Amino acid sequence: MIGLLKKVIGDTDEKKLKKLEKLVNEVNSLSDEMSGLSDHDLAGKTENLKSRYQAGESLDDLLPEAFAVVREGADRVLGLRPYDVQVVGGIVLHRGDTAEMKTGEGKTLVATMPVYLNAISGDGVHVVTVNDYLARRDSEQMGELYRFLGLTVG
Ligand SMILES: Nc1ncnc2c1ncn2[C@@H]1O[C@H](COP(=O)(O)OP(=O)(O)OP(=O)(O)O)[C@@H](O)[C@H]1O
Ligand SMILES: [Mg+2]
């Protein structure tokens, strides 16, 4: 796994990689719980996460569960289950760092995880892309997932 992470984010200190690996493992460990939920209960996680945020849990605390919710939702709604490497990309974006991923590696799906997590705060999230066509396409395609999870998309 560390080897894979190095490939994705380049050489950086082992400590950072270990922390990323730990978070990915936490997301993975929630897979069975999420896949056991009905669509209704999976979507209901959004309200649950929102109330926990209001009660003082931080977005960082909620990250593993929120990412696991999106992963299961993406699998059900889009037929795409984010790979570990995509989860890593999502964590990096959530931290406000830059993730470089090659053409076709699935950046559109990567974005859904940090977007969902940050929407839990209720503040709204802007996704910037290079042109109107892509903005429309991605908001429509990923919008199915966001709406399934109870968010609204413009
Ligand atoms: N986890 C996944 N499982 C299966 N297919 C996936 C997964 N993630 C992405 N894909 C598919 O891979 C293809 C490329 O994804 P996407 O267009 O998001 O890549 P990209 O990194 O944005 O590429 P580009 O640089 O061309 O914009 C799409 O057809 C997408 O459906
Ligand atoms: Mg793209």
Tab-separated table of C-alpha atoms and ligand atoms in Angstrom:
chain	number	residue	atom	x	y	z
A	1	MET	CA	0.000	0.000	0.000
A	2	ILE	CA	2.753	2.458	0.854
A	3	GLY	CA	4.279	1.703	-2.532
A	4	LEU	CA	0.981	2.522	-4.204
A	5	LEU	CA	0.666	5.756	-2.255
A	6	LYS	CA	4.162	6.788	-3.233
A	7	LYS	CA	3.233	6.239	-6.837
A	8	VAL	CA	0.182	8.458	-6.468
A	9	ILE	CA	1.445	11.338	-4.431
A	10	GLY	CA	5.144	11.140	-5.124
A	11	ASP	CA	7.902	10.778	-2.572
A	12	THR	CA	7.082	12.473	0.661
A	13	ASP	CA	7.744	11.565	4.269
A	14	GLU	CA	6.756	8.149	5.500
A	15	LYS	CA	4.767	9.598	8.363
A	16	LYS	CA	2.316	11.331	6.044
A	17	LEU	CA	1.925	8.183	3.984
A	18	LYS	CA	1.303	6.090	7.091
A	19	LYS	CA	-1.433	8.488	8.136
A	20	LEU	CA	-3.066	8.332	4.717
A	21	GLU	CA	-2.869	4.554	4.770
A	22	LYS	CA	-4.500	4.467	8.193
A	23	LEU	CA	-7.394	6.623	6.957
A	24	VAL	CA	-7.903	4.489	3.852
A	25	ASN	CA	-7.999	1.424	6.096
A	26	GLU	CA	-10.623	3.097	8.258
A	27	VAL	CA	-12.755	3.851	5.204
A	28	ASN	CA	-12.347	0.250	4.055
A	29	SER	CA	-13.272	-1.128	7.453
A	30	LEU	CA	-16.685	0.554	7.161
A	31	SER	CA	-17.491	-1.078	3.797
A	32	ASP	CA	-19.483	-3.981	5.206
A	33	GLU	CA	-21.529	-1.754	7.481
A	34	MET	CA	-22.444	0.543	4.585
A	35	SER	CA	-23.215	-2.228	2.132
A	36	GLY	CA	-25.598	-3.737	4.680
A	37	LEU	CA	-27.767	-0.606	4.794
A	38	SER	CA	-30.932	-0.091	2.767
A	39	ASP	CA	-30.877	2.794	0.269
A	40	HIS	CA	-33.029	4.738	2.705
A	41	ASP	CA	-30.690	4.198	5.629
A	42	LEU	CA	-27.596	4.892	3.555
A	43	ALA	CA	-29.067	8.225	2.443
A	44	GLY	CA	-30.090	8.834	6.056
A	45	LYS	CA	-26.398	8.924	6.981
A	46	THR	CA	-26.273	12.448	5.596
A	47	GLU	CA	-28.633	13.825	8.250
A	48	ASN	CA	-26.833	11.798	10.900
A	49	LEU	CA	-23.444	13.209	9.892
A	50	LYS	CA	-24.890	16.728	9.756
A	51	SER	CA	-26.249	16.511	13.295
A	52	ARG	CA	-22.989	15.101	14.594
A	53	TYR	CA	-21.149	17.987	12.938
A	54	GLN	CA	-23.560	20.441	14.571
A	55	ALA	CA	-22.916	18.698	17.900
A	56	GLY	CA	-19.198	19.357	17.622
A	57	GLU	CA	-17.567	16.534	15.686
A	58	SER	CA	-15.125	17.870	13.123
A	59	LEU	CA	-15.146	17.080	9.412
A	60	ASP	CA	-11.843	15.276	9.972
A	61	ASP	CA	-13.554	13.076	12.578
A	62	LEU	CA	-16.359	12.318	10.145
A	63	LEU	CA	-14.127	11.678	7.122
A	64	PRO	CA	-13.902	7.872	7.252
A	65	GLU	CA	-17.649	7.420	7.609
A	66	ALA	CA	-18.542	10.089	5.054
A	67	PHE	CA	-16.137	8.657	2.481
A	68	ALA	CA	-17.494	5.166	3.118
A	69	VAL	CA	-21.042	6.460	2.565
A	70	VAL	CA	-20.075	8.037	-0.766
A	71	ARG	CA	-18.211	4.941	-1.854
A	72	GLU	CA	-21.229	2.734	-1.232
A	73	GLY	CA	-23.560	5.314	-2.785
A	74	ALA	CA	-21.405	5.625	-5.904
A	75	ASP	CA	-21.399	1.878	-6.267
A	76	ARG	CA	-25.214	1.757	-6.074
A	77	VAL	CA	-26.094	4.851	-8.082
A	78	LEU	CA	-23.305	5.114	-10.650
A	79	GLY	CA	-22.043	1.543	-10.703
A	80	LEU	CA	-18.581	2.877	-9.821
A	81	ARG	CA	-16.881	1.939	-6.586
A	82	PRO	CA	-13.987	4.306	-5.798
A	83	TYR	CA	-10.637	2.519	-5.648
A	84	ASP	CA	-8.301	2.979	-2.685
A	85	VAL	CA	-6.163	5.274	-4.789
A	86	GLN	CA	-9.213	7.464	-5.424
A	87	VAL	CA	-9.950	7.570	-1.692
A	88	VAL	CA	-6.381	8.792	-1.178
A	89	GLY	CA	-6.914	11.515	-3.788
A	90	GLY	CA	-10.089	12.563	-1.973
A	91	ILE	CA	-8.333	12.799	1.393
A	92	VAL	CA	-5.577	14.934	-0.126
A	93	LEU	CA	-8.167	17.309	-1.622
A	94	HIS	CA	-10.043	17.541	1.673
A	95	ARG	CA	-6.846	18.676	3.339
A	96	GLY	CA	-6.531	21.484	0.852
A	97	ASP	CA	-3.524	19.929	-0.820
A	98	THR	CA	-3.112	19.296	-4.526
A	99	ALA	CA	-3.545	15.826	-5.973
A	100	GLU	CA	-2.211	15.232	-9.456
A	101	MET	CA	-3.869	12.362	-11.287
A	102	LYS	CA	-3.430	11.314	-14.877
A	103	THR	CA	-5.987	11.411	-17.664
A	104	GLY	CA	-8.599	8.737	-17.150
A	105	GLU	CA	-7.662	7.911	-13.565
A	106	GLY	CA	-11.091	8.991	-12.386
A	107	LYS	CA	-10.766	12.490	-10.993
A	108	THR	CA	-14.494	13.132	-11.333
A	109	LEU	CA	-15.292	10.374	-8.868
A	110	VAL	CA	-12.421	11.379	-6.559
A	111	ALA	CA	-14.032	14.781	-6.088
A	112	THR	CA	-17.333	13.341	-4.855
A	113	MET	CA	-15.857	12.222	-1.522
A	114	PRO	CA	-14.400	15.541	-0.309
A	115	VAL	CA	-17.360	17.404	-1.826
A	116	TYR	CA	-19.827	15.305	0.165
A	117	LEU	CA	-17.791	15.566	3.369
A	118	ASN	CA	-17.523	19.343	3.120
A	119	ALA	CA	-21.200	19.707	2.272
A	120	ILE	CA	-21.942	18.170	5.681
A	121	SER	CA	-21.077	21.558	7.204
A	122	GLY	CA	-24.048	23.029	5.311
A	123	ASP	CA	-21.843	25.724	3.799
A	124	GLY	CA	-22.056	24.544	0.221
A	125	VAL	CA	-19.159	23.436	-1.942
A	126	HIS	CA	-18.005	24.809	-5.282
A	127	VAL	CA	-16.342	22.517	-7.792
A	128	VAL	CA	-14.292	24.317	-10.405
A	129	THR	CA	-13.620	22.773	-13.781
A	130	VAL	CA	-12.240	24.120	-17.035
A	131	ASN	CA	-15.346	24.773	-19.112
A	132	ASP	CA	-19.134	24.953	-19.148
A	133	TYR	CA	-19.513	21.612	-20.870
A	134	LEU	CA	-17.625	19.772	-18.127
A	135	ALA	CA	-19.381	21.735	-15.405
A	136	ARG	CA	-22.757	20.638	-16.775
A	137	ARG	CA	-21.728	17.068	-17.491
A	138	ASP	CA	-20.191	16.462	-14.076
A	139	SER	CA	-22.952	18.204	-12.154
A	140	GLU	CA	-25.502	16.041	-13.957
A	141	GLN	CA	-23.621	12.760	-13.658
A	142	MET	CA	-22.327	13.169	-10.108
A	143	GLY	CA	-25.542	15.011	-9.217
A	144	GLU	CA	-27.362	11.676	-9.281
A	145	LEU	CA	-25.138	10.513	-6.465
A	146	TYR	CA	-25.393	13.744	-4.482
A	147	ARG	CA	-29.174	13.826	-4.770
A	148	PHE	CA	-29.418	10.174	-3.768
A	149	LEU	CA	-27.534	11.133	-0.602
A	150	GLY	CA	-29.863	14.064	0.051
A	151	LEU	CA	-27.793	16.973	-1.219
A	152	THR	CA	-28.825	19.494	-3.832
A	153	VAL	CA	-26.723	20.382	-6.860
A	154	GLY	CA	-26.689	23.467	-9.072
B	1	LIG	N1	-13.747	3.369	-9.337
B	1	LIG	C1	-14.019	3.214	-10.620
B	1	LIG	N2	-14.424	2.028	-11.073
B	1	LIG	C2	-14.704	1.847	-12.387
B	1	LIG	N3	-14.592	2.805	-13.339
B	1	LIG	C3	-14.178	4.017	-12.945
B	1	LIG	C4	-13.873	4.297	-11.572
B	1	LIG	N4	-13.503	5.603	-11.475
B	1	LIG	C5	-13.571	6.104	-12.717
B	1	LIG	N5	-13.980	5.167	-13.604
B	1	LIG	C6	-14.190	5.362	-15.044
B	1	LIG	O1	-12.963	5.776	-15.622
B	1	LIG	C7	-13.209	6.680	-16.687
B	1	LIG	C8	-12.367	7.930	-16.515
B	1	LIG	O2	-12.837	8.688	-15.404
B	1	LIG	P1	-12.759	10.279	-15.416
B	1	LIG	O3	-13.328	10.815	-16.672
B	1	LIG	O4	-13.258	10.787	-14.152
B	1	LIG	O5	-11.171	10.457	-15.459
B	1	LIG	P2	-10.390	11.808	-15.363
B	1	LIG	O6	-9.269	11.539	-14.434
B	1	LIG	O7	-11.318	12.922	-15.031
B	1	LIG	O8	-9.828	11.963	-16.832
B	1	LIG	P3	-9.537	13.309	-17.672
B	1	LIG	O9	-8.149	13.701	-17.289
B	1	LIG	O10	-9.661	12.826	-19.069
B	1	LIG	O11	-10.561	14.321	-17.296
B	1	LIG	C9	-14.700	6.961	-16.697
B	1	LIG	O12	-15.296	6.190	-17.692
B	1	LIG	C10	-15.157	6.512	-15.334
B	1	LIG	O13	-16.482	6.067	-15.367
B	2	MG	MG	-11.969	14.572	-16.002
